[in-house]
Amino acid sequence: MSKYVPTRKNLLKSIEEESNFLSGLTPEKEWLDTPISFRPGNWCHGGKPQVIESLDAPNPRKWSPNDKDWQLPANWQKIIHQGMKDQLDKSRTLKIFMDTCVRCGACADKCHFFLGSGDPKNMPVLRQELIRSIYRKDFTLGGKLLGRLAGAREMTEDVLKEWFMYFHQCTECRRCSVFCPFGIDTAEFTSMARELMHSVGVNINWIMEPASNCNRTGNHLGIEPHTFKQMVESLVEDIEDVTGVTVEPTFNRKGAEILFITPSGDIFADPGVYTMMGYLLLFHHIGLDYTISTYASEGGNFGSFVSHDLTKKLNAKMYHEAERLGVKWILGGECGHMWRVIHQYMDTMNGPADFLEEPVSPITGTKFENARSTKMVHIAEFTADLIKNDRLKLDPRRNNHRTVTFHDSCNPVRAMGMVEEPRYILKNVCNNFHEMPENTIREQTFCCGSGSGLNTNEYMDIRMRGGFPRANAVKHVHDKHKVNLLTAICAIDRVTLKTLMEYWVPGVEVSGLHELVGNALVMEGESERTEDLREDPLEEIEEDEDEDI
Amino acid sequence: MSLIQHLKENKEKILQKWFEEILKTYPPETTQHLKKNNNPFANPIGHTLGESIFNIFEGILEERSPDELISDVDQIIKVRAVQDIKPSEAVNPVLLLKSIVRTEFEKIKNTAENREHYAVIDKIDHLILLSLDLYMESREKINEIKLSEYNRQYYRLIQRGNQGQNN
Ligand code: SF4
Ligand code: SF4
């Protein structure tokens, strides 16, 4: 607090002289000239030198974004110019995006960071303009000749700082692209900018360190294989306490039919662990022949928040492991960006995975044709198929103490069209379900505000701002229908939405989808259930209603 | 005419003015959006501010105690606490009403009303102080959830660590 609160003298001075409503003055400068200022809560720590070194990435050094001197390489402008040229040559889409925007403004009020901050530089069109102005100067004739008049400007250190601030206030959620008549995708600008910044050593530690850990040990936290295994085993014990059933996951087992990969948050984070317990119960219930790898122990891909090469490297690990273990195909857990990478990039990066087989459900015989090339099936699709074919024994009344709403996570919904499956499952495993307003769900969903590697502590102010539109819609169903549980199929959501709810809508808990599946599954040989997987007491079930069980 | 009656008669105009004054903290590009978009989900800041100031003003007209208006003040402060503004600006919306009411009062000034004037103004001052308290609470909440998120993320590790210590 003390760092943030101005001194009395400064306060009086600013009240008299600066633009605010006490002085009656409004900002006079145009947005392009409004300088940025770093203060606690609005920037993330820079990548630590040892982390950057471990990834062989450029310009390792001790630095902080609020330093005046960022210790950039002497030729940093050249590096950025060349990088931009390479990316434009490689991707025709990017070039089209640069040239096509007609400034119609349809995207302007669609970004959650704009809606939560009121800062015009968070309008997607202006966010794009932060880069486009440089593109004009360096790559278009008009910009070269007319400069500022044609909306072009020089690449300076101040511009780089502005990039750092505003391309870390974009979660690459792609909501804006849904409303653009040309489908221009601001997320592509953001990933371009982040990659260019990375090439001169400007990045954030919260992304770089998990990426480095993943590269070294296979998961974000750098948990070693034996610890990873022990953690899953402790969940097995918890399952036994609640249900009386002993599930038996195997690790690194060669010749298993299916390799199961989920975000490591499901193994060690709260409330992700309850979702993991749900998966384990489900696999036991249907007698699935699967194994878990302690080496490819992470579904998330933090590489995708910073560069193409790192994305590719981390993604390849999963496939190498599948090949080594000789499984037929991969089943993937409830993750966000893992699915973006699988669906949109995997095939051209590391695919096709011809050493695996086309996924077929061993229980129902359903062929997952959309996964023909990547050989990786989404757990929601897998479970929905089981329910559809009546292969699960479910008692949805065991979730009667929950009134549920569903948050569509940006990546599954906008990058792979995962809309109906989770809802179908929810309606089968619980009795009280209410949708949030139409313009905040499905393709139009609002981001949690902490995606794309921004879910770090020091960034809390910006995250609470960015998450406000989501929270505002949750508050609506909380007030109207007494919703007390927000369910999502993304590991980052499971951690960050909980934080968001604590600030904006106290009284709403957060869960994964398969936690509710786990609660509802009627297991063979189970003891009478009095608690859910969180060991919270169940509501009394009236026995005379007990007709279908 | 009594001040309350005058304020009641001019309620809409006053609310409009109050809303516009608050929006002046935002850059002009943003103000348009905050003013014009009526969908509560497409315009969460405008909607939250608009609804809260309406309830607060009504509460004042109906002579409710400031404590009854706490949840509406809280809505405003929660939003302002995470914007790029100083604490003084964060609590300013309530203060703005004071100057608007004073201007209205001057239109009908006489001694009997004078006392009423101060009663109203005092209530507003009370709300200003409440706002500050709530603002501080929100900042503290941020710190608290930082810690609890950390704990959740490392939940199993911490549990194991604790077990290790106990053995
Ligand atoms: S991709 Fe999402 S975060 Fe980025 S500008 Fe668009 S709406 Fe905003
Ligand atoms: S909606 Fe598309 S064309 Fe219109 S301003 Fe936004 S990016 Fe440009």
XYZ file of C-alpha atoms and ligand atoms in Angstrom:
732
model
C 0.000 0.000 0.000
C 2.674 2.492 1.029
C 4.406 2.313 -2.351
C 1.148 3.017 -4.102
C -0.239 5.839 -2.001
C 1.230 9.197 -3.041
C 2.616 11.597 -0.430
C 0.346 14.399 0.694
C 2.469 16.978 -1.095
C 2.418 15.090 -4.383
C -1.260 14.446 -4.027
C -2.104 18.121 -3.607
C 0.164 19.000 -6.507
C -1.415 16.411 -8.757
C -4.926 17.410 -7.751
C -4.166 20.974 -8.731
C -2.202 20.369 -11.881
C -2.970 17.017 -13.442
C -5.983 15.929 -15.379
C -8.573 14.558 -13.007
C -12.026 15.496 -12.012
C -11.025 17.573 -9.052
C -9.097 19.876 -11.357
C -11.669 19.517 -14.095
C -8.953 18.881 -16.657
C -9.187 15.940 -19.031
C -6.222 14.252 -20.725
C -5.048 16.287 -23.631
C -2.607 13.963 -25.306
C -3.510 11.552 -28.030
C -3.358 7.910 -27.064
C -0.147 7.264 -28.983
C 1.618 9.933 -26.937
C 0.252 8.965 -23.524
C 3.335 7.628 -21.741
C 3.130 4.442 -19.711
C 4.147 4.200 -16.091
C 5.152 1.092 -14.204
C 3.877 0.806 -10.652
C 3.417 -2.169 -8.329
C 0.613 -4.394 -9.526
C 0.803 -3.517 -13.220
C 3.895 -5.378 -14.390
C 5.371 -8.860 -14.095
C 8.960 -9.666 -13.109
C 11.422 -10.126 -15.977
C 12.936 -13.529 -16.832
C 15.722 -14.496 -14.399
C 19.181 -14.913 -16.000
C 19.631 -18.565 -14.927
C 16.210 -19.456 -16.381
C 16.924 -17.709 -19.686
C 20.329 -19.402 -19.863
C 18.832 -22.841 -19.253
C 16.687 -22.348 -22.357
C 19.568 -20.976 -24.437
C 17.445 -17.889 -24.987
C 18.819 -14.443 -25.915
C 20.181 -11.760 -23.568
C 20.167 -13.354 -20.109
C 20.722 -10.660 -17.445
C 19.383 -9.446 -14.153
C 16.758 -6.816 -14.971
C 13.406 -5.450 -13.951
C 10.742 -3.836 -16.153
C 10.689 -0.746 -13.928
C 14.444 -0.179 -14.500
C 15.159 2.809 -16.636
C 17.777 0.929 -18.618
C 16.591 -2.440 -19.889
C 20.124 -3.481 -20.942
C 19.084 -4.332 -24.453
C 21.604 -5.616 -26.996
C 23.251 -2.764 -28.938
C 21.552 -3.762 -32.182
C 18.126 -4.504 -30.655
C 16.171 -2.440 -33.200
C 17.787 -4.380 -36.025
C 16.935 -7.695 -34.365
C 13.296 -6.664 -34.019
C 13.120 -5.394 -37.584
C 14.595 -8.614 -38.932
C 12.332 -10.722 -36.713
C 9.293 -8.854 -37.944
C 10.370 -9.353 -41.535
C 10.877 -13.093 -40.986
C 7.483 -13.497 -39.361
C 5.724 -11.554 -42.117
C 7.473 -13.651 -44.776
C 6.544 -16.859 -42.989
C 2.906 -16.054 -42.294
C 0.682 -14.659 -44.998
C -2.130 -14.329 -42.480
C -0.109 -11.914 -40.405
C 0.585 -9.750 -43.447
C -3.105 -9.722 -44.331
C -4.007 -8.827 -40.743
C -1.533 -5.926 -40.900
C -3.072 -4.507 -44.053
C -6.761 -5.313 -43.717
C -8.093 -3.503 -40.642
C -10.530 -0.768 -41.695
C -10.831 0.654 -38.182
C -14.537 -0.062 -38.088
C -14.347 -0.324 -34.298
C -16.434 -3.498 -33.989
C -13.729 -5.032 -31.800
C -13.103 -1.926 -29.695
C -15.379 -2.714 -26.772
C -15.052 -6.506 -26.845
C -11.847 -7.043 -24.884
C -12.199 -7.861 -21.188
C -9.126 -5.762 -20.403
C -10.726 -2.731 -22.004
C -14.060 -3.387 -20.321
C -12.395 -3.790 -16.946
C -9.877 -0.942 -17.194
C -11.398 1.658 -19.503
C -7.901 2.132 -20.936
C -8.200 2.781 -24.704
C -4.886 1.050 -25.441
C -6.705 -2.119 -24.432
C -9.112 -1.764 -27.332
C -8.009 -4.591 -29.637
C -7.765 -2.247 -32.612
C -5.403 0.051 -30.710
C -3.445 -2.898 -29.339
C -2.839 -3.941 -32.941
C -1.944 -0.376 -33.785
C 0.972 -0.534 -31.312
C 2.654 -2.905 -33.763
C 1.017 -1.786 -36.956
C 2.469 1.709 -36.543
C 5.965 0.188 -36.611
C 5.053 -2.075 -39.513
C 3.912 0.977 -41.476
C 7.159 2.796 -40.825
C 9.391 -0.162 -41.703
C 7.461 -1.986 -44.405
C 5.061 0.344 -46.234
C 5.853 3.111 -48.675
C 3.229 5.486 -47.246
C 4.599 5.071 -43.760
C 8.187 5.556 -44.901
C 7.285 8.763 -46.739
C 4.605 10.329 -44.583
C 5.564 9.030 -41.134
C 3.199 10.206 -38.444
C 0.606 11.403 -40.942
C 0.205 7.840 -42.174
C 0.014 6.501 -38.624
C 3.635 5.340 -38.670
C 6.212 5.713 -35.926
C 9.794 4.830 -35.095
C 10.678 1.791 -32.946
C 12.072 3.305 -29.735
C 12.682 2.050 -26.225
C 9.470 3.736 -25.113
C 7.541 1.821 -27.758
C 9.158 -1.414 -26.573
C 8.076 -0.623 -23.012
C 4.586 0.050 -24.240
C 4.605 -3.299 -26.030
C 5.717 -4.999 -22.854
C 2.858 -3.453 -20.938
C 0.037 -3.954 -23.412
C 0.997 -7.291 -24.933
C 0.972 -8.556 -21.389
C -2.523 -7.148 -21.016
C -3.765 -9.438 -23.752
C -4.460 -13.035 -22.804
C -4.576 -14.168 -26.457
C -8.180 -15.172 -25.768
C -9.425 -14.218 -29.272
C -12.791 -12.880 -28.172
C -12.229 -9.776 -30.286
C -11.711 -11.832 -33.446
C -15.242 -13.244 -33.135
C -16.629 -9.744 -33.751
C -14.229 -8.573 -36.490
C -15.840 -8.724 -39.934
C -12.473 -9.792 -41.362
C -11.659 -12.237 -38.583
C -8.542 -10.276 -37.648
C -7.069 -11.991 -34.632
C -5.331 -9.749 -32.102
C -3.877 -12.843 -30.419
C -1.635 -13.226 -33.490
C -0.315 -9.699 -32.953
C 0.315 -10.487 -29.329
C 2.202 -13.673 -30.033
C 4.227 -11.859 -32.687
C 5.065 -9.052 -30.262
C 5.953 -11.462 -27.460
C 8.223 -13.430 -29.759
C 9.954 -10.237 -30.963
C 10.428 -9.017 -27.391
C 11.787 -12.421 -26.426
C 14.385 -12.141 -29.202
C 15.954 -9.183 -27.370
C 15.566 -10.693 -23.912
C 12.323 -8.996 -22.868
C 10.046 -11.581 -21.290
C 8.435 -12.456 -17.968
C 9.711 -14.946 -15.452
C 6.318 -16.465 -14.733
C 6.267 -17.791 -18.306
C 9.956 -18.558 -18.698
C 10.463 -20.492 -15.490
C 7.614 -23.001 -16.012
C 8.759 -23.428 -19.613
C 12.271 -24.148 -18.394
C 11.030 -26.581 -15.719
C 8.884 -28.335 -18.260
C 11.825 -28.684 -20.560
C 13.962 -30.159 -17.772
C 11.634 -32.370 -15.707
C 8.439 -32.529 -17.739
C 6.158 -30.256 -15.702
C 5.827 -26.603 -14.679
C 6.885 -26.922 -11.086
C 9.885 -29.081 -11.872
C 8.535 -31.955 -9.782
C 10.735 -35.040 -10.100
C 9.170 -38.332 -11.254
C 9.123 -40.050 -7.839
C 7.411 -37.043 -6.200
C 4.901 -36.838 -9.030
C 4.047 -40.503 -8.510
C 3.696 -40.050 -4.749
C 1.301 -37.183 -5.278
C -0.986 -39.229 -7.479
C -0.798 -42.035 -4.919
C -1.897 -39.697 -2.157
C -4.961 -38.866 -4.268
C -5.636 -42.596 -4.548
C -5.736 -42.709 -0.739
C -8.126 -39.771 -0.571
C -10.428 -41.507 -3.067
C -10.399 -44.582 -0.884
C -11.359 -42.507 2.159
C -14.383 -41.025 0.421
C -15.615 -43.967 -1.676
C -14.067 -47.085 -0.165
C -12.808 -48.004 -3.628
C -9.105 -48.463 -4.451
C -8.238 -47.190 -7.918
C -4.989 -48.414 -9.464
C -3.279 -46.015 -11.851
C -0.017 -47.205 -13.439
C 3.022 -45.126 -14.346
C 5.230 -45.310 -17.455
C 3.785 -48.725 -18.297
C 4.871 -49.915 -21.736
C 2.172 -51.466 -23.871
C -0.781 -49.709 -22.207
C -3.482 -48.890 -24.733
C -3.793 -45.207 -23.814
C -1.445 -42.549 -22.436
C -3.263 -40.053 -20.232
C -1.835 -36.526 -20.065
C -3.303 -33.683 -18.030
C -2.054 -30.319 -16.751
C 0.189 -30.870 -13.726
C -2.056 -28.466 -11.799
C -4.485 -31.368 -11.535
C -1.877 -33.293 -9.552
C -0.889 -30.658 -7.020
C -3.192 -27.595 -7.081
C -6.422 -26.926 -5.259
C -9.110 -27.438 -6.607
C -7.480 -29.249 -9.596
C -6.723 -32.332 -7.500
C -10.454 -33.104 -7.159
C -10.737 -33.150 -10.934
C -7.849 -35.628 -11.033
C -9.704 -37.784 -8.513
C -12.669 -37.657 -10.890
C -10.566 -38.917 -13.824
C -9.125 -41.747 -11.741
C -12.595 -42.860 -10.627
C -13.882 -42.715 -14.197
C -11.020 -44.827 -15.587
C -11.527 -47.377 -12.833
C -15.287 -47.428 -13.436
C -14.881 -48.377 -17.091
C -11.749 -50.537 -16.651
C -9.625 -48.451 -19.000
C -6.190 -49.783 -19.995
C -4.195 -46.560 -19.506
C -0.960 -45.269 -18.059
C 0.365 -41.930 -16.796
C 3.852 -40.737 -17.688
C 6.072 -39.179 -15.054
C 8.224 -37.673 -17.821
C 5.572 -36.123 -20.064
C 3.810 -35.073 -16.892
C 2.421 -31.792 -18.130
C -0.322 -31.042 -20.623
C 0.105 -27.266 -20.454
C 2.505 -25.626 -22.875
C 4.025 -22.440 -21.481
C 6.220 -22.332 -24.563
C 3.138 -21.251 -26.494
C 3.099 -17.965 -24.556
C 6.478 -16.932 -25.807
C 7.778 -18.525 -28.989
C 7.110 -20.961 -31.785
C 10.273 -22.988 -31.154
C 9.595 -23.480 -27.492
C 5.988 -24.482 -28.189
C 7.179 -27.097 -30.610
C 9.784 -28.472 -28.252
C 7.402 -28.891 -25.320
C 4.664 -30.346 -27.508
C 7.074 -32.894 -29.008
C 7.831 -34.311 -25.546
C 4.327 -35.740 -25.230
C 4.546 -37.490 -28.558
C 8.023 -38.885 -27.901
C 6.729 -40.367 -24.693
C 3.696 -41.900 -26.418
C 6.030 -43.477 -28.950
C 8.436 -44.751 -26.287
C 5.631 -46.376 -24.307
C 4.082 -47.866 -27.440
C 0.535 -46.740 -26.640
C -2.170 -46.581 -29.317
C -3.327 -43.015 -28.662
C -3.361 -40.169 -26.150
C -6.235 -39.060 -23.948
C -5.923 -35.454 -22.765
C -7.352 -33.910 -19.588
C -9.112 -30.623 -18.906
C -6.609 -28.052 -20.121
C -6.844 -24.803 -22.056
C -3.842 -23.940 -24.175
C -2.720 -27.574 -24.500
C -5.734 -27.982 -26.784
C -5.001 -24.835 -28.733
C -1.538 -26.215 -29.475
C -2.870 -29.682 -30.347
C -5.635 -28.418 -32.573
C -4.024 -25.549 -34.328
C -0.287 -26.093 -34.365
C 0.606 -29.699 -33.536
C -0.002 -31.085 -37.013
C 2.314 -28.683 -38.800
C 4.820 -28.524 -35.940
C 5.378 -32.158 -35.011
C 2.738 -34.120 -36.879
C 1.319 -36.214 -38.247
C 1.784 -38.707 -35.400
C 1.760 -41.729 -37.690
C 3.362 -44.029 -35.139
C 0.087 -43.904 -33.168
C -3.302 -45.351 -34.152
C -6.499 -43.531 -34.966
C -8.261 -43.154 -31.620
C -11.169 -45.514 -30.985
C -12.949 -45.697 -27.627
C -12.243 -49.199 -26.268
C -15.534 -49.062 -24.371
C -18.024 -47.851 -26.978
C -16.141 -48.448 -30.238
C -16.663 -44.810 -31.257
C -14.015 -43.519 -33.683
C -12.835 -40.013 -32.807
C -12.442 -38.850 -36.371
C -11.544 -35.259 -35.541
C -8.454 -36.631 -33.772
C -7.422 -38.751 -36.753
C -4.243 -36.810 -37.310
C -3.221 -35.612 -33.821
C -4.203 -38.937 -32.173
C -5.209 -37.077 -29.049
C -8.783 -37.077 -27.681
C -10.304 -34.534 -25.299
C -11.592 -36.090 -22.083
C -14.920 -34.211 -22.343
C -15.550 -35.788 -25.722
C -14.541 -39.188 -24.395
C -16.829 -38.958 -21.350
C -19.770 -37.488 -23.283
C -19.524 -40.491 -25.621
C -19.584 -42.875 -22.636
C -22.718 -41.196 -21.245
C -24.398 -41.147 -24.639
C -23.812 -44.899 -24.945
C -25.099 -45.449 -21.432
C -21.849 -46.858 -20.105
C -21.727 -44.889 -16.869
C -23.762 -45.446 -13.736
C -24.462 -41.952 -12.445
C -26.358 -40.458 -9.528
C -26.574 -36.711 -10.179
C -28.243 -36.124 -6.799
C -24.815 -36.416 -5.220
C -24.153 -32.948 -6.610
C -27.402 -31.514 -5.243
C -25.474 -29.309 -2.833
C -24.079 -27.479 -5.852
C -25.840 -24.964 -8.061
C -23.606 -24.862 -11.068
C -22.765 -22.529 -13.926
C -20.252 -23.233 -16.685
C -17.415 -20.972 -17.764
C -16.332 -21.634 -21.356
C -12.553 -21.467 -21.304
C -11.211 -19.453 -24.243
C -9.040 -22.096 -25.848
C -11.341 -25.136 -25.881
C -14.292 -23.074 -27.054
C -12.715 -20.733 -29.587
C -9.782 -22.832 -30.766
C -11.527 -26.217 -30.963
C -15.273 -25.591 -30.768
C -15.749 -27.532 -27.527
C -19.192 -26.150 -26.650
C -21.830 -28.825 -26.152
C -19.902 -31.784 -24.703
C -19.156 -30.241 -21.296
C -22.761 -29.022 -21.009
C -24.081 -32.459 -21.937
C -21.934 -34.023 -19.212
C -22.943 -31.396 -16.637
C -26.620 -31.972 -17.267
C -26.089 -35.672 -16.660
C -24.083 -35.372 -13.478
C -25.884 -32.579 -11.637
C -29.452 -31.365 -11.212
C -28.992 -27.614 -10.757
C -27.410 -25.935 -13.753
C -27.858 -22.321 -14.945
C -26.221 -20.603 -17.901
C -24.725 -17.135 -17.619
C -26.065 -14.468 -20.050
C -25.750 -15.308 -23.766
C -23.199 -12.598 -24.598
C -20.780 -13.951 -21.984
C -20.699 -17.676 -22.844
C -19.920 -20.049 -25.715
C -17.927 -18.312 -28.493
C -18.522 -14.977 -26.762
C -17.139 -16.133 -23.442
C -15.127 -13.719 -21.324
C -11.597 -14.738 -20.409
C -10.672 -15.361 -16.753
C -8.294 -12.412 -17.215
C -5.230 -14.418 -16.190
C -4.566 -16.669 -19.198
C -1.525 -16.868 -21.481
C 0.950 -16.972 -18.618
C -0.277 -13.921 -16.699
C -1.503 -15.826 -13.664
C 1.197 -14.476 -11.411
C 0.839 -12.851 -8.014
C 2.560 -9.575 -8.708
C 0.038 -8.892 -11.458
C -3.075 -9.089 -9.294
C -4.494 -5.610 -10.045
C -4.452 -6.142 -13.785
C -5.888 -9.634 -13.401
C -8.806 -8.473 -11.264
C -9.524 -5.759 -13.826
C -9.345 -8.147 -16.764
C -11.525 -10.695 -14.985
C -14.252 -8.209 -14.058
C -16.522 -8.849 -17.090
C -16.440 -12.606 -16.321
C -17.061 -12.008 -12.615
C -19.885 -9.586 -13.368
C -21.761 -12.316 -15.257
C -21.134 -14.853 -12.485
C -22.471 -12.335 -9.969
C -25.645 -12.119 -12.023
C -26.381 -15.872 -11.784
C -25.212 -15.928 -8.179
C -27.754 -13.207 -7.279
C -30.510 -14.588 -9.478
C -30.206 -18.380 -9.147
C -27.977 -18.726 -6.061
C -25.221 -20.309 -8.152
C -22.444 -21.449 -5.804
C -20.129 -23.340 -8.158
C -18.340 -22.179 -11.284
C -17.128 -25.113 -13.370
C -14.423 -24.876 -16.033
C -12.345 -27.233 -18.166
C -8.987 -25.481 -17.845
C -6.331 -25.811 -15.156
C -5.376 -22.137 -15.186
C -9.052 -21.281 -14.726
C -9.354 -23.618 -11.795
C -6.692 -21.662 -9.916
C -7.383 -18.133 -11.129
C -11.187 -18.076 -11.197
C -11.123 -19.015 -7.543
C -9.051 -15.905 -6.878
C -11.350 -13.838 -9.077
C -14.406 -15.055 -7.164
C -12.814 -14.275 -3.811
C -12.523 -10.657 -4.919
C -15.694 -10.062 -6.927
C -18.239 -12.732 -5.974
C -17.513 -14.264 -2.562
C -19.568 -17.401 -1.988
C -18.856 -19.001 -5.365
C -16.474 -21.984 -5.463
C -14.659 -23.262 -8.561
C -14.344 -26.822 -9.860
C -13.374 -28.895 -12.862
C -15.950 -30.874 -14.812
C -14.679 -34.321 -13.855
C -14.819 -33.509 -10.170
C -18.599 -33.491 -10.573
C -18.427 -36.651 -12.699
C -16.423 -38.284 -9.896
C -19.031 -37.283 -7.315
C -21.862 -38.720 -9.392
C -20.220 -42.021 -10.423
C -21.726 -45.035 -8.685
C -18.713 -47.333 -8.260
C -18.846 -51.061 -7.911
C -18.159 -52.082 -4.310
C -18.322 -48.540 -2.978
C -19.205 -47.710 0.603
C -22.142 -45.413 1.288
C -21.190 -41.913 0.221
C -21.743 -39.180 2.779
C -19.158 -36.737 1.439
C -18.122 -35.420 -1.950
C -14.532 -35.591 -3.206
C -13.693 -32.443 -1.233
C -14.961 -34.234 1.852
C -17.812 -31.725 2.107
C -21.049 -33.313 3.364
C -23.633 -34.342 0.743
C -27.238 -33.202 0.930
C -29.617 -35.839 2.286
C -31.097 -37.877 -0.552
C -34.765 -38.803 -0.148
C -34.798 -42.562 -0.596
C -38.279 -42.769 -2.171
C -36.915 -40.731 -5.099
C -34.421 -43.504 -5.597
C -36.093 -45.095 -8.600
C -33.336 -45.252 -11.253
C -30.421 -46.360 -9.116
C -39.248 24.226 -1.296
C -37.196 21.808 0.781
C -33.887 20.579 -0.536
C -34.962 16.945 -0.511
C -38.038 17.825 -2.488
C -35.956 19.841 -4.931
C -33.531 16.947 -5.330
C -36.402 14.524 -5.831
C -37.883 16.684 -8.540
C -34.567 16.954 -10.322
C -33.473 13.407 -9.664
C -32.880 12.358 -13.219
C -30.939 15.461 -14.161
C -28.771 15.183 -11.067
C -28.034 11.506 -11.611
C -27.107 12.198 -15.196
C -24.741 14.951 -14.136
C -23.220 12.813 -11.416
C -22.631 9.933 -13.821
C -20.977 12.200 -16.361
C -18.706 13.760 -13.751
C -17.548 10.308 -12.658
C -16.813 9.284 -16.225
C -14.466 12.218 -16.623
C -11.673 10.134 -15.056
C -11.711 7.989 -18.165
C -10.194 9.005 -21.495
C -12.668 10.358 -24.080
C -12.494 7.198 -26.219
C -13.740 5.220 -23.239
C -16.402 7.632 -22.031
C -18.470 7.080 -25.157
C -18.589 3.381 -24.524
C -19.326 3.707 -20.809
C -22.188 6.126 -21.472
C -23.830 4.545 -24.454
C -23.716 0.793 -24.028
C -26.777 -0.298 -22.043
C -26.083 -4.009 -21.863
C -24.920 -4.756 -18.312
C -22.607 -7.553 -19.488
C -21.070 -5.696 -22.408
C -20.436 -2.659 -20.212
C -19.716 -3.872 -16.694
C -18.051 -0.680 -15.424
C -20.745 1.670 -16.745
C -23.478 -0.625 -15.506
C -22.013 -1.126 -12.030
C -21.342 2.586 -11.535
C -24.742 3.599 -12.927
C -26.705 1.187 -10.792
C -24.794 1.958 -7.620
C -25.083 5.741 -7.863
C -28.798 5.387 -8.522
C -29.261 3.338 -5.355
C -27.076 5.643 -3.299
C -28.902 8.754 -4.428
C -32.229 7.155 -3.758
C -31.037 6.097 -0.325
C -30.099 9.668 0.462
C -33.471 10.983 -0.723
C -35.262 8.406 1.366
C -33.094 9.366 4.291
C -31.689 5.895 4.768
C -28.620 5.572 6.956
C -25.256 5.362 5.184
C -24.718 1.901 6.640
C -27.637 0.632 4.598
C -25.935 1.859 1.432
C -22.715 0.024 2.100
C -23.109 -2.636 -0.591
C -23.615 -0.033 -3.312
C -20.613 1.962 -2.170
C -18.694 -1.319 -2.100
C -19.552 -2.017 -5.751
C -18.083 1.319 -6.817
C -14.991 0.978 -4.670
C -14.233 -2.602 -5.773
C -14.112 -1.445 -9.367
C -12.086 1.686 -8.596
C -9.618 -0.165 -6.364
C -8.190 -2.075 -9.318
C -8.077 0.777 -11.820
C -4.978 2.816 -12.546
C -5.954 5.664 -10.223
C -4.973 7.100 -6.877
C -6.941 6.334 -3.700
C -8.268 9.893 -3.650
C -9.650 9.415 -7.136
C -10.983 6.016 -6.269
C -13.233 7.442 -3.585
C -14.016 10.632 -5.435
C -17.377 9.586 -6.963
C -19.105 10.129 -3.647
C -17.387 13.455 -3.114
C -18.592 14.619 -6.494
C -22.175 14.338 -5.373
C -21.470 16.779 -2.606
C -20.544 19.550 -4.982
C -23.504 18.776 -7.223
C -25.898 18.945 -4.274
C -24.353 22.200 -3.118
C -24.945 23.743 -6.507
C -28.544 22.619 -6.395
C -28.912 23.977 -2.895
C -27.729 27.384 -3.892
C -30.627 27.574 -6.299
C -33.128 27.427 -3.455
C -31.097 28.764 -0.575
C -32.894 29.981 2.614
C -32.205 29.519 6.338
C -34.592 26.700 7.122
C -33.165 24.708 4.256
C -29.695 25.546 5.414
C -29.919 23.075 8.262
C -31.297 20.425 6.004
C -28.476 21.139 3.629
C -25.897 20.349 6.256
C -27.706 17.195 7.293
C -27.546 15.927 3.741
C -23.943 16.985 3.310
C -22.963 15.290 6.552
C -24.410 12.053 5.361
C -22.452 12.296 2.170
C -19.289 12.944 4.160
C -20.002 9.839 6.151
C -20.217 7.894 2.934
C -16.888 9.317 1.813
C -15.218 7.978 4.900
C -16.876 4.620 4.436
C -15.566 4.564 0.905
C -12.026 4.992 2.098
C -12.391 2.149 4.563
C -13.794 -0.105 1.891
C -11.032 0.869 -0.477
C -8.423 -0.169 2.040
C -10.258 -3.411 2.620
C -10.170 -4.213 -1.065
C -6.424 -3.635 -1.201
C -5.980 -5.911 1.745
C -8.137 -8.519 0.086
C -5.772 -8.473 -2.892
C -2.887 -9.373 -0.615
C -4.886 -12.042 1.097
C -5.908 -13.786 -2.118
C -2.345 -13.597 -3.414
C -1.327 -15.721 -0.495
C -4.228 -18.130 -0.706
C -3.704 -18.665 -4.440
C -0.067 -19.441 -3.751
C -1.142 -21.960 -1.158
C -3.619 -23.594 -3.512
C -1.098 -23.856 -6.312
C 1.373 -25.621 -4.100
C -1.323 -27.329 -2.076
C -0.010 -30.867 -2.239
C 3.602 -29.800 -1.790
C 2.749 -27.799 1.303
C 0.714 -30.689 2.657
C 3.660 -33.020 2.131
C 6.000 -30.502 3.711
C 3.756 -30.314 6.743
C 3.549 -34.068 6.969
C 7.336 -34.255 6.812
C 7.587 -31.871 9.725
C 5.104 -33.817 11.760
C 6.880 -37.135 11.334
S -7.262 -11.563 -27.869
Fe -8.531 -11.289 -26.026
S -7.172 -10.213 -24.613
Fe -6.278 -9.981 -26.647
S -7.135 -8.083 -27.448
Fe -8.494 -9.719 -28.139
S -10.108 -9.794 -26.589
Fe -8.384 -8.668 -25.693
S -13.166 -5.247 -36.006
Fe -11.483 -5.858 -37.369
S -11.511 -4.354 -39.025
Fe -12.758 -3.503 -37.379
S -11.313 -2.253 -36.187
Fe -11.298 -4.259 -35.234
S -9.612 -5.379 -36.233
Fe -10.066 -3.588 -37.510
